[in-house]
Amino acid sequence: MHIKKIVDDVYRVSVNVEDKNYLFEGIWPIPHGISINGYLIKGEKNVLIDLTQNIFDFPKEFTRQIEGAKLEVEDIDILVINHMEPDHSGWLREFCKKNTKAVIYCTKKAIPLLQAFSDVPAERAIAITDGMELTVGDYELQFFETPNIHWPETMMTYERKRKILFSCDAFGCYGNIEEDKIFDDQISQEKHEFYESEALRYYANIVATFSSFVLRGLEKLKDLDIKIICPSHGIIWRDNPSVIINDYKRYAEYSKGPAERDVTIIWSSMYGNTKQVLNTIIEVLRKRDIPVHVYQAPGDDAGYVLASAWKSAGLIFCMPTYEYKMFPPMAQMIEELLVKKVTNKKVYRFGSFGWVGGAQKDFEAKTEKSGWDILGHYEWQGAPTEADQEAIRTAVEGYCDTLIDFTK
Ligand SMILES: Cc1cc2nc3c(=O)[nH]c(=O)nc-3n(C[C@H](O)[C@H](O)[C@H](O)COP(=O)(O)O)c2cc1C
Ligand SMILES: [Fe+2]
Ligand SMILES: [Fe+2]
């Protein structure tokens, strides 16, 4: 990858995670990779905004790209650290050893983290205040605290003259970026759809828990005239930045109320008795033109289930009883949904049991504080009969009626 010019003397420095087995944050599969972007402003003083993770050859690659702008690491005068998470700051320790002069601009909350993560003394840093301006040659930087998008110390940097927002994790997405296809106007419609779906998965995996902060951040930035969004993961939005801004707003709002008119079904089955009703449920939903997304626990990765559940107004769980409780992999999946604050959903559960059941009681206890509207459940003993299938058809019909009133 080469260093890429964005506008004037503003450049993107970027790496892609090519290892298909790499788990982002140690949890999330990224079969299509993720880019880690930093930004360089070359001028009277040279500014670098965000670094890279210290994995693979990433620091070497960042160095090589900086050299592509005819600069050495030692030539950086100002280092802006929008976020101390190691995917962006992993190189900081080595960077500061090599470059002993750069002044670091970060939030007050980031300063102790500089020491803790990277052995960088507080004396090297200047704590920004919200809205603080810093003129560097022809560039007018302004810093905004945006706590919890994604860590408490996170901030964004805005360049006022060219109206560029360096948004860090916000407006980011999974997915590697191809050489010469770094801007939203350089990619096909198909690629647009891919990045938007990877943005949803990224949001659900990384940012969802902090949705109320995303809404607060969007409110704070709403009067900024933004012409270009330079996120720390994903493509640069210069043709139509409102696409990704609106996507993030929509994703954040799903946490508060209606979502899409979609249903995510998550199912588990040991011997197929619960699985036998899946098609019945799917048929009714399809007949009502409701998009259905089906995942199995165990089997499907929680990162994908989260993305689907996040955007769906409806969740249907199909799971049997296991030792008087929920089938364990499903219990784990539900726990994951609750940790990520998947809330405000219309919910139904179906499941087989052998003798007295127990899964439903466990399900209700574990989801008591979920904010889910549990509309009902249907259980049967052993294999489902035709009468069970008919009762399930009726239950799903009723469920669909409720769902329609609840969606955006
Ligand atoms: C390990 C194990 C534990 C089970 N525990 C219970 C239980 O506590 N209560 C109950 O009513 N049935 C229990 N069952 C029976 C299942 O719930 C029953 O076989 C059901 O039909 C399984 O549905 P499935 O084929 O969709 O997995 C258990 C079955 C297994 C294999
Ligand atoms: Fe982050
Ligand atoms: Fe990040």
GROMACS .gro file of C-alpha atoms and ligand atoms in nm:
model
  441
    1MET     CA    1   0.000   0.000   0.000
    2HIS     CA    2   0.124   0.349  -0.084
    3ILE     CA    3   0.063   0.671   0.104
    4LYS     CA    4  -0.244   0.841  -0.046
    5LYS     CA    5  -0.306   1.208  -0.096
    6ILE     CA    6  -0.646   1.323   0.025
    7VAL     CA    7  -0.632   1.696  -0.039
    8ASP     CA    8  -0.346   1.951  -0.044
    9ASP     CA    9  -0.083   1.813   0.193
   10VAL     CA   10  -0.315   1.581   0.382
   11TYR     CA   11  -0.235   1.214   0.332
   12ARG     CA   12  -0.369   0.878   0.443
   13VAL     CA   13  -0.125   0.622   0.588
   14SER     CA   14  -0.290   0.281   0.613
   15VAL     CA   15  -0.252  -0.092   0.658
   16ASN     CA   16  -0.489  -0.384   0.602
   17VAL     CA   17  -0.519  -0.690   0.825
   18GLU     CA   18  -0.467  -0.964   0.565
   19ASP     CA   19  -0.459  -1.261   0.807
   20LYS     CA   20  -0.801  -1.423   0.765
   21ASN     CA   21  -0.772  -1.596   1.102
   22TYR     CA   22  -0.702  -1.278   1.294
   23LEU     CA   23  -0.968  -1.191   1.550
   24PHE     CA   24  -1.027  -0.818   1.595
   25GLU     CA   25  -1.023  -0.725   1.966
   26GLY     CA   26  -0.936  -1.093   2.018
   27ILE     CA   27  -1.303  -1.186   1.956
   28TRP     CA   28  -1.446  -1.080   1.621
   29PRO     CA   29  -1.375  -1.266   1.298
   30ILE     CA   30  -1.274  -1.037   1.012
   31PRO     CA   31  -1.260  -1.264   0.708
   32HIS     CA   32  -1.250  -0.954   0.485
   33GLY     CA   33  -0.994  -0.778   0.706
   34ILE     CA   34  -0.997  -0.428   0.848
   35SER     CA   35  -0.792  -0.124   0.763
   36ILE     CA   36  -0.613   0.085   1.023
   37ASN     CA   37  -0.573   0.441   0.902
   38GLY     CA   38  -0.357   0.725   1.026
   39TYR     CA   39  -0.341   1.069   0.866
   40LEU     CA   40  -0.042   1.287   0.790
   41ILE     CA   41  -0.046   1.663   0.739
   42LYS     CA   42   0.279   1.779   0.589
   43GLY     CA   43   0.374   2.140   0.630
   44GLU     CA   44   0.565   2.397   0.831
   45LYS     CA   45   0.509   2.152   1.109
   46ASN     CA   46   0.427   1.793   1.034
   47VAL     CA   47   0.126   1.645   1.205
   48LEU     CA   48   0.042   1.276   1.236
   49ILE     CA   49  -0.308   1.185   1.348
   50ASP     CA   50  -0.328   0.836   1.501
   51LEU     CA   51  -0.083   0.553   1.460
   52THR     CA   52  -0.122   0.181   1.407
   53GLN     CA   53  -0.127  -0.143   1.598
   54ASN     CA   54   0.205  -0.306   1.671
   55ILE     CA   55   0.133  -0.633   1.489
   56PHE     CA   56   0.262  -0.790   1.170
   57ASP     CA   57   0.486  -0.537   0.995
   58PHE     CA   58   0.244  -0.250   1.053
   59PRO     CA   59   0.487  -0.003   1.219
   60LYS     CA   60   0.738  -0.071   0.943
   61GLU     CA   61   0.470  -0.020   0.680
   62PHE     CA   62   0.354   0.309   0.839
   63THR     CA   63   0.717   0.423   0.844
   64ARG     CA   64   0.760   0.330   0.478
   65GLN     CA   65   0.445   0.519   0.380
   66ILE     CA   66   0.551   0.828   0.577
   67GLU     CA   67   0.880   0.812   0.386
   68GLY     CA   68   0.669   0.809   0.070
   69ALA     CA   69   0.578   1.168   0.160
   70LYS     CA   70   0.951   1.246   0.183
   71LEU     CA   71   0.944   1.258   0.562
   72GLU     CA   72   1.109   1.053   0.832
   73VAL     CA   73   0.936   0.945   1.153
   74GLU     CA   74   1.171   1.188   1.328
   75ASP     CA   75   1.024   1.476   1.126
   76ILE     CA   76   0.682   1.455   1.290
   77ASP     CA   77   0.635   1.760   1.514
   78ILE     CA   78   0.284   1.697   1.642
   79LEU     CA   79   0.123   1.364   1.715
   80VAL     CA   80  -0.251   1.368   1.767
   81ILE     CA   81  -0.376   1.066   1.959
   82ASN     CA   82  -0.752   1.054   1.913
   83HIS     CA   83  -0.779   0.720   2.091
   84MET     CA   84  -0.547   0.514   2.309
   85GLU     CA   85  -0.683   0.173   2.211
   86PRO     CA   86  -0.384  -0.029   2.092
   87ASP     CA   87  -0.520  -0.079   1.739
   88HIS     CA   88  -0.426   0.289   1.693
   89SER     CA   89  -0.160   0.345   1.957
   90GLY     CA   90   0.028   0.013   1.965
   91TRP     CA   91   0.321   0.171   1.783
   92LEU     CA   92   0.337   0.468   2.025
   93ARG     CA   93   0.607   0.324   2.252
   94GLU     CA   94   0.849   0.266   1.964
   95PHE     CA   95   0.743   0.582   1.783
   96CYS     CA   96   0.827   0.798   2.085
   97LYS     CA   97   1.164   0.630   2.127
   98LYS     CA   98   1.248   0.707   1.767
   99ASN     CA   99   1.098   1.053   1.765
  100THR     CA  100   1.181   1.232   2.088
  101LYS     CA  101   1.053   1.576   1.991
  102ALA     CA  102   0.690   1.529   1.884
  103VAL     CA  103   0.436   1.689   2.114
  104ILE     CA  104   0.132   1.469   2.174
  105TYR     CA  105  -0.217   1.620   2.172
  106CYS     CA  106  -0.477   1.402   2.343
  107THR     CA  107  -0.754   1.428   2.599
  108LYS     CA  108  -0.684   1.462   2.971
  109LYS     CA  109  -0.818   1.111   3.021
  110ALA     CA  110  -0.569   0.972   2.769
  111ILE     CA  111  -0.264   1.103   2.952
  112PRO     CA  112  -0.236   0.831   3.219
  113LEU     CA  113  -0.298   0.576   2.944
  114LEU     CA  114   0.009   0.701   2.753
  115GLN     CA  115   0.222   0.589   3.043
  116ALA     CA  116   0.031   0.272   3.121
  117PHE     CA  117   0.018   0.133   2.768
  118SER     CA  118   0.327   0.282   2.609
  119ASP     CA  119   0.562   0.405   2.879
  120VAL     CA  120   0.531   0.760   2.745
  121PRO     CA  121   0.564   1.023   3.019
  122ALA     CA  122   0.282   1.274   3.069
  123GLU     CA  123   0.531   1.557   3.004
  124ARG     CA  124   0.529   1.475   2.635
  125ALA     CA  125   0.157   1.546   2.609
  126ILE     CA  126  -0.073   1.846   2.600
  127ALA     CA  127  -0.426   1.780   2.721
  128ILE     CA  128  -0.677   1.933   2.483
  129THR     CA  129  -0.992   2.104   2.599
  130ASP     CA  130  -1.318   2.053   2.417
  131GLY     CA  131  -1.329   2.275   2.106
  132MET     CA  132  -0.966   2.382   2.143
  133GLU     CA  133  -0.804   2.514   1.827
  134LEU     CA  134  -0.450   2.468   1.706
  135THR     CA  135  -0.322   2.644   1.396
  136VAL     CA  136  -0.035   2.466   1.226
  137GLY     CA  137   0.078   2.658   0.919
  138ASP     CA  138  -0.212   2.662   0.677
  139TYR     CA  139  -0.405   2.404   0.878
  140GLU     CA  140  -0.655   2.493   1.148
  141LEU     CA  141  -0.713   2.198   1.373
  142GLN     CA  142  -0.990   2.180   1.628
  143PHE     CA  143  -1.030   1.906   1.886
  144PHE     CA  144  -1.358   1.766   2.017
  145GLU     CA  145  -1.396   1.532   2.311
  146THR     CA  146  -1.620   1.243   2.206
  147PRO     CA  147  -1.615   1.020   2.514
  148ASN     CA  148  -1.697   0.653   2.471
  149ILE     CA  149  -1.685   0.652   2.095
  150HIS     CA  150  -1.514   0.427   2.171
  151TRP     CA  151  -1.319   0.455   2.502
  152PRO     CA  152  -1.370   0.726   2.764
  153GLU     CA  153  -1.063   0.918   2.642
  154THR     CA  154  -1.161   0.929   2.275
  155MET     CA  155  -1.167   1.253   2.077
  156MET     CA  156  -1.198   1.365   1.717
  157THR     CA  157  -0.995   1.618   1.521
  158TYR     CA  158  -1.146   1.861   1.271
  159GLU     CA  159  -0.958   2.064   1.011
  160ARG     CA  160  -1.160   2.382   0.974
  161LYS     CA  161  -1.032   2.518   0.642
  162ARG     CA  162  -1.079   2.199   0.443
  163LYS     CA  163  -1.366   2.076   0.663
  164ILE     CA  164  -1.215   1.736   0.727
  165LEU     CA  165  -1.324   1.529   1.027
  166PHE     CA  166  -1.069   1.277   1.152
  167SER     CA  167  -1.329   1.073   1.334
  168CYS     CA  168  -1.125   0.783   1.470
  169ASP     CA  169  -1.347   0.476   1.540
  170ALA     CA  170  -1.669   0.661   1.457
  171PHE     CA  171  -1.791   0.612   1.098
  172GLY     CA  172  -1.554   0.318   1.064
  173CYS     CA  173  -1.614  -0.025   0.916
  174TYR     CA  174  -1.454  -0.365   0.875
  175GLY     CA  175  -1.316  -0.467   0.538
  176ASN     CA  176  -0.980  -0.414   0.376
  177ILE     CA  177  -0.935  -0.121   0.141
  178GLU     CA  178  -0.799  -0.172  -0.205
  179GLU     CA  179  -0.520   0.038  -0.345
  180ASP     CA  180  -0.676   0.330  -0.540
  181LYS     CA  181  -1.024   0.259  -0.404
  182ILE     CA  182  -0.996   0.453  -0.082
  183PHE     CA  183  -1.271   0.712  -0.141
  184ASP     CA  184  -1.647   0.658  -0.148
  185ASP     CA  185  -1.659   0.785  -0.508
  186GLN     CA  186  -1.404   0.530  -0.629
  187ILE     CA  187  -1.601   0.218  -0.542
  188SER     CA  188  -1.883   0.026  -0.711
  189GLN     CA  189  -2.237   0.010  -0.579
  190GLU     CA  190  -2.170  -0.349  -0.476
  191LYS     CA  191  -1.864  -0.244  -0.278
  192HIS     CA  192  -2.068   0.036  -0.117
  193GLU     CA  193  -2.320  -0.220   0.003
  194PHE     CA  194  -2.037  -0.440   0.129
  195TYR     CA  195  -1.879  -0.157   0.332
  196GLU     CA  196  -2.214  -0.047   0.470
  197SER     CA  197  -2.289  -0.401   0.588
  198GLU     CA  198  -1.937  -0.425   0.733
  199ALA     CA  199  -2.004  -0.091   0.905
  200LEU     CA  200  -2.313  -0.240   1.069
  201ARG     CA  201  -2.118  -0.544   1.188
  202TYR     CA  202  -1.835  -0.320   1.313
  203TYR     CA  203  -2.089  -0.099   1.489
  204ALA     CA  204  -2.270  -0.393   1.652
  205ASN     CA  205  -1.942  -0.552   1.763
  206ILE     CA  206  -1.743  -0.249   1.875
  207VAL     CA  207  -1.961   0.055   1.929
  208ALA     CA  208  -2.316  -0.067   2.003
  209THR     CA  209  -2.282  -0.068   2.381
  210PHE     CA  210  -2.203   0.303   2.366
  211SER     CA  211  -2.493   0.405   2.142
  212SER     CA  212  -2.617   0.678   2.376
  213PHE     CA  213  -2.271   0.836   2.352
  214VAL     CA  214  -2.280   0.807   1.973
  215LEU     CA  215  -2.607   1.003   1.971
  216ARG     CA  216  -2.455   1.264   2.203
  217GLY     CA  217  -2.145   1.286   1.983
  218LEU     CA  218  -2.357   1.329   1.669
  219GLU     CA  219  -2.553   1.604   1.841
  220LYS     CA  220  -2.230   1.781   1.939
  221LEU     CA  221  -2.095   1.766   1.582
  222LYS     CA  222  -2.420   1.846   1.403
  223ASP     CA  223  -2.331   2.207   1.326
  224LEU     CA  224  -1.988   2.124   1.188
  225ASP     CA  225  -1.966   2.159   0.814
  226ILE     CA  226  -1.814   1.823   0.722
  227LYS     CA  227  -1.690   1.778   0.365
  228ILE     CA  228  -1.462   1.479   0.422
  229ILE     CA  229  -1.474   1.207   0.685
  230CYS     CA  230  -1.143   1.034   0.751
  231PRO     CA  231  -1.212   0.743   0.987
  232SER     CA  232  -0.950   0.521   1.144
  233HIS     CA  233  -1.105   0.210   0.987
  234GLY     CA  234  -1.250   0.194   0.638
  235ILE     CA  235  -1.295   0.416   0.336
  236ILE     CA  236  -1.278   0.796   0.327
  237TRP     CA  237  -1.611   0.968   0.264
  238ARG     CA  238  -1.565   1.279   0.047
  239ASP     CA  239  -1.843   1.247  -0.210
  240ASN     CA  240  -2.129   1.193   0.030
  241PRO     CA  241  -2.025   1.179   0.397
  242SER     CA  242  -2.390   1.200   0.499
  243VAL     CA  243  -2.429   0.832   0.398
  244ILE     CA  244  -2.212   0.705   0.680
  245ILE     CA  245  -2.330   0.976   0.922
  246ASN     CA  246  -2.691   0.869   0.863
  247ASP     CA  247  -2.597   0.501   0.891
  248TYR     CA  248  -2.437   0.561   1.231
  249LYS     CA  249  -2.733   0.769   1.346
  250ARG     CA  250  -2.971   0.493   1.241
  251TYR     CA  251  -2.763   0.222   1.411
  252ALA     CA  252  -2.744   0.426   1.732
  253GLU     CA  253  -3.117   0.490   1.728
  254TYR     CA  254  -3.191   0.117   1.707
  255SER     CA  255  -3.084   0.109   2.072
  256LYS     CA  256  -3.377   0.330   2.169
  257GLY     CA  257  -3.671   0.206   1.971
  258PRO     CA  258  -3.794   0.050   1.652
  259ALA     CA  259  -3.543  -0.106   1.418
  260GLU     CA  260  -3.581  -0.254   1.069
  261ARG     CA  261  -3.878  -0.470   0.978
  262ASP     CA  262  -3.653  -0.776   0.993
  263VAL     CA  263  -3.656  -1.083   1.213
  264THR     CA  264  -3.346  -1.261   1.333
  265ILE     CA  265  -3.404  -1.624   1.424
  266ILE     CA  266  -3.146  -1.793   1.643
  267TRP     CA  267  -3.191  -2.165   1.681
  268SER     CA  268  -3.038  -2.461   1.864
  269SER     CA  269  -3.137  -2.824   1.851
  270MET     CA  270  -2.978  -3.141   1.985
  271TYR     CA  271  -3.189  -3.405   1.812
  272GLY     CA  272  -3.387  -3.202   1.561
  273ASN     CA  273  -3.714  -3.174   1.756
  274THR     CA  274  -3.687  -2.795   1.779
  275LYS     CA  275  -3.533  -2.767   1.433
  276GLN     CA  276  -3.849  -2.925   1.287
  277VAL     CA  277  -4.048  -2.604   1.344
  278LEU     CA  278  -3.794  -2.368   1.186
  279ASN     CA  279  -3.939  -2.391   0.836
  280THR     CA  280  -4.290  -2.334   0.966
  281ILE     CA  281  -4.178  -2.008   1.129
  282ILE     CA  282  -3.975  -1.895   0.827
  283GLU     CA  283  -4.264  -1.969   0.586
  284VAL     CA  284  -4.504  -1.747   0.780
  285LEU     CA  285  -4.253  -1.460   0.801
  286ARG     CA  286  -4.173  -1.487   0.429
  287LYS     CA  287  -4.540  -1.492   0.338
  288ARG     CA  288  -4.570  -1.164   0.524
  289ASP     CA  289  -4.269  -1.026   0.330
  290ILE     CA  290  -4.059  -0.992   0.643
  291PRO     CA  291  -3.685  -1.038   0.579
  292VAL     CA  292  -3.559  -1.328   0.790
  293HIS     CA  293  -3.202  -1.395   0.900
  294VAL     CA  294  -3.130  -1.737   1.046
  295TYR     CA  295  -2.839  -1.826   1.275
  296GLN     CA  296  -2.751  -2.138   1.471
  297ALA     CA  297  -2.600  -2.156   1.819
  298PRO     CA  298  -2.346  -2.305   1.834
  299GLY     CA  299  -2.211  -2.269   1.484
  300ASP     CA  300  -2.263  -1.913   1.375
  301ASP     CA  301  -2.033  -1.650   1.512
  302ALA     CA  302  -2.172  -1.408   1.769
  303GLY     CA  303  -2.025  -1.112   1.578
  304TYR     CA  304  -2.254  -1.182   1.282
  305VAL     CA  305  -2.556  -1.264   1.500
  306LEU     CA  306  -2.508  -0.935   1.684
  307ALA     CA  307  -2.513  -0.733   1.362
  308SER     CA  308  -2.831  -0.901   1.246
  309ALA     CA  309  -3.002  -0.878   1.586
  310TRP     CA  310  -2.901  -0.513   1.619
  311LYS     CA  311  -3.088  -0.407   1.306
  312SER     CA  312  -3.386  -0.642   1.346
  313ALA     CA  313  -3.699  -0.529   1.526
  314GLY     CA  314  -3.782  -0.893   1.600
  315LEU     CA  315  -3.590  -1.176   1.759
  316ILE     CA  316  -3.715  -1.535   1.763
  317PHE     CA  317  -3.534  -1.792   1.973
  318CYS     CA  318  -3.582  -2.161   1.901
  319MET     CA  319  -3.420  -2.371   2.170
  320PRO     CA  320  -3.483  -2.687   2.372
  321THR     CA  321  -3.447  -2.744   2.744
  322TYR     CA  322  -3.113  -2.873   2.867
  323GLU     CA  323  -3.072  -2.986   3.229
  324TYR     CA  324  -3.373  -2.778   3.337
  325LYS     CA  325  -3.227  -2.468   3.174
  326MET     CA  326  -3.162  -2.309   2.836
  327PHE     CA  327  -2.944  -2.500   2.594
  328PRO     CA  328  -2.598  -2.368   2.701
  329PRO     CA  329  -2.468  -2.231   2.369
  330MET     CA  330  -2.794  -2.038   2.331
  331ALA     CA  331  -2.764  -1.907   2.688
  332GLN     CA  332  -2.418  -1.786   2.593
  333MET     CA  333  -2.545  -1.620   2.276
  334ILE     CA  334  -2.821  -1.443   2.469
  335GLU     CA  335  -2.566  -1.324   2.724
  336GLU     CA  336  -2.361  -1.179   2.438
  337LEU     CA  337  -2.669  -0.992   2.305
  338LEU     CA  338  -2.734  -0.850   2.651
  339VAL     CA  339  -2.372  -0.741   2.703
  340LYS     CA  340  -2.394  -0.547   2.376
  341LYS     CA  341  -2.721  -0.392   2.491
  342VAL     CA  342  -2.937  -0.536   2.215
  343THR     CA  343  -3.260  -0.397   2.353
  344ASN     CA  344  -3.612  -0.288   2.252
  345LYS     CA  345  -3.695  -0.600   2.056
  346LYS     CA  346  -4.014  -0.794   1.996
  347VAL     CA  347  -3.933  -1.145   2.110
  348TYR     CA  348  -4.085  -1.493   2.086
  349ARG     CA  349  -3.949  -1.832   2.188
  350PHE     CA  350  -4.020  -2.183   2.063
  351GLY     CA  351  -3.872  -2.507   2.195
  352SER     CA  352  -3.906  -2.875   2.266
  353PHE     CA  353  -3.860  -3.043   2.603
  354GLY     CA  354  -3.842  -3.403   2.722
  355TRP     CA  355  -4.026  -3.422   3.053
  356VAL     CA  356  -4.092  -3.096   3.244
  357GLY     CA  357  -3.893  -2.834   3.053
  358GLY     CA  358  -3.722  -2.548   3.232
  359ALA     CA  359  -3.569  -2.346   2.946
  360GLN     CA  360  -3.854  -2.094   2.941
  361LYS     CA  361  -3.823  -2.012   3.310
  362ASP     CA  362  -3.447  -1.973   3.272
  363PHE     CA  363  -3.496  -1.759   2.957
  364GLU     CA  364  -3.738  -1.526   3.134
  365ALA     CA  365  -3.513  -1.492   3.439
  366LYS     CA  366  -3.202  -1.417   3.232
  367THR     CA  367  -3.376  -1.165   3.008
  368GLU     CA  368  -3.573  -0.988   3.279
  369LYS     CA  369  -3.372  -0.667   3.243
  370SER     CA  370  -3.319  -0.695   2.868
  371GLY     CA  371  -3.576  -0.437   2.765
  372TRP     CA  372  -3.719  -0.702   2.531
  373ASP     CA  373  -4.091  -0.726   2.484
  374ILE     CA  374  -4.138  -1.101   2.518
  375LEU     CA  375  -4.467  -1.155   2.339
  376GLY     CA  376  -4.504  -1.521   2.411
  377HIS     CA  377  -4.366  -1.869   2.386
  378TYR     CA  378  -4.471  -2.210   2.264
  379GLU     CA  379  -4.329  -2.536   2.393
  380TRP     CA  380  -4.406  -2.898   2.312
  381GLN     CA  381  -4.295  -3.236   2.439
  382GLY     CA  382  -4.067  -3.440   2.214
  383ALA     CA  383  -4.131  -3.415   1.843
  384PRO     CA  384  -4.377  -3.149   1.721
  385THR     CA  385  -4.715  -3.281   1.600
  386GLU     CA  386  -4.916  -3.126   1.317
  387ALA     CA  387  -5.127  -2.957   1.589
  388ASP     CA  388  -4.807  -2.803   1.731
  389GLN     CA  389  -4.705  -2.681   1.386
  390GLU     CA  390  -5.049  -2.524   1.338
  391ALA     CA  391  -5.032  -2.354   1.679
  392ILE     CA  392  -4.688  -2.220   1.587
  393ARG     CA  393  -4.821  -2.087   1.255
  394THR     CA  394  -5.092  -1.898   1.443
  395ALA     CA  395  -4.845  -1.767   1.700
  396VAL     CA  396  -4.610  -1.635   1.431
  397GLU     CA  397  -4.900  -1.469   1.246
  398GLY     CA  398  -4.988  -1.280   1.565
  399TYR     CA  399  -4.622  -1.196   1.617
  400CYS     CA  400  -4.598  -1.045   1.267
  401ASP     CA  401  -4.894  -0.814   1.337
  402THR     CA  402  -4.720  -0.674   1.645
  403LEU     CA  403  -4.393  -0.635   1.463
  404ILE     CA  404  -4.534  -0.420   1.185
  405ASP     CA  405  -4.644  -0.150   1.429
  406PHE     CA  406  -4.302  -0.146   1.588
  407THR     CA  407  -4.072  -0.096   1.290
  408LYS     CA  408  -3.926   0.221   1.142
  409LIG     C1  409  -2.830  -3.341   2.793
  409LIG     C2  410  -2.978  -3.326   2.791
  409LIG     C3  411  -3.043  -3.264   2.895
  409LIG     C4  412  -3.181  -3.250   2.895
  409LIG     N1  413  -3.242  -3.188   2.999
  409LIG     C5  414  -3.379  -3.178   3.001
  409LIG     C6  415  -3.448  -3.118   3.110
  409LIG     O1  416  -3.388  -3.077   3.207
  409LIG     N2  417  -3.581  -3.109   3.106
  409LIG     C7  418  -3.653  -3.157   3.001
  409LIG     O2  419  -3.775  -3.146   3.002
  409LIG     N3  420  -3.591  -3.213   2.896
  409LIG     C8  421  -3.456  -3.226   2.895
  409LIG     N4  422  -3.393  -3.284   2.789
  409LIG     C9  423  -3.473  -3.335   2.678
  409LIG    C10  424  -3.475  -3.242   2.560
  409LIG     O3  425  -3.520  -3.114   2.596
  409LIG    C11  426  -3.565  -3.303   2.456
  409LIG     O4  427  -3.502  -3.422   2.409
  409LIG    C12  428  -3.598  -3.212   2.338
  409LIG     O5  429  -3.688  -3.277   2.253
  409LIG    C13  430  -3.473  -3.179   2.262
  409LIG     O6  431  -3.506  -3.098   2.152
  409LIG     P1  432  -3.404  -3.090   2.030
  409LIG     O7  433  -3.410  -3.219   1.955
  409LIG     O8  434  -3.451  -2.973   1.950
  409LIG     O9  435  -3.270  -3.067   2.090
  409LIG    C14  436  -3.256  -3.300   2.788
  409LIG    C15  437  -3.189  -3.361   2.683
  409LIG    C16  438  -3.054  -3.376   2.683
  409LIG    C17  439  -2.985  -3.443   2.568
  410FE      FE  440  -1.150   0.168   1.958
  411FE      FE  441  -1.022   0.122   1.634
   0.00000   0.00000   0.00000
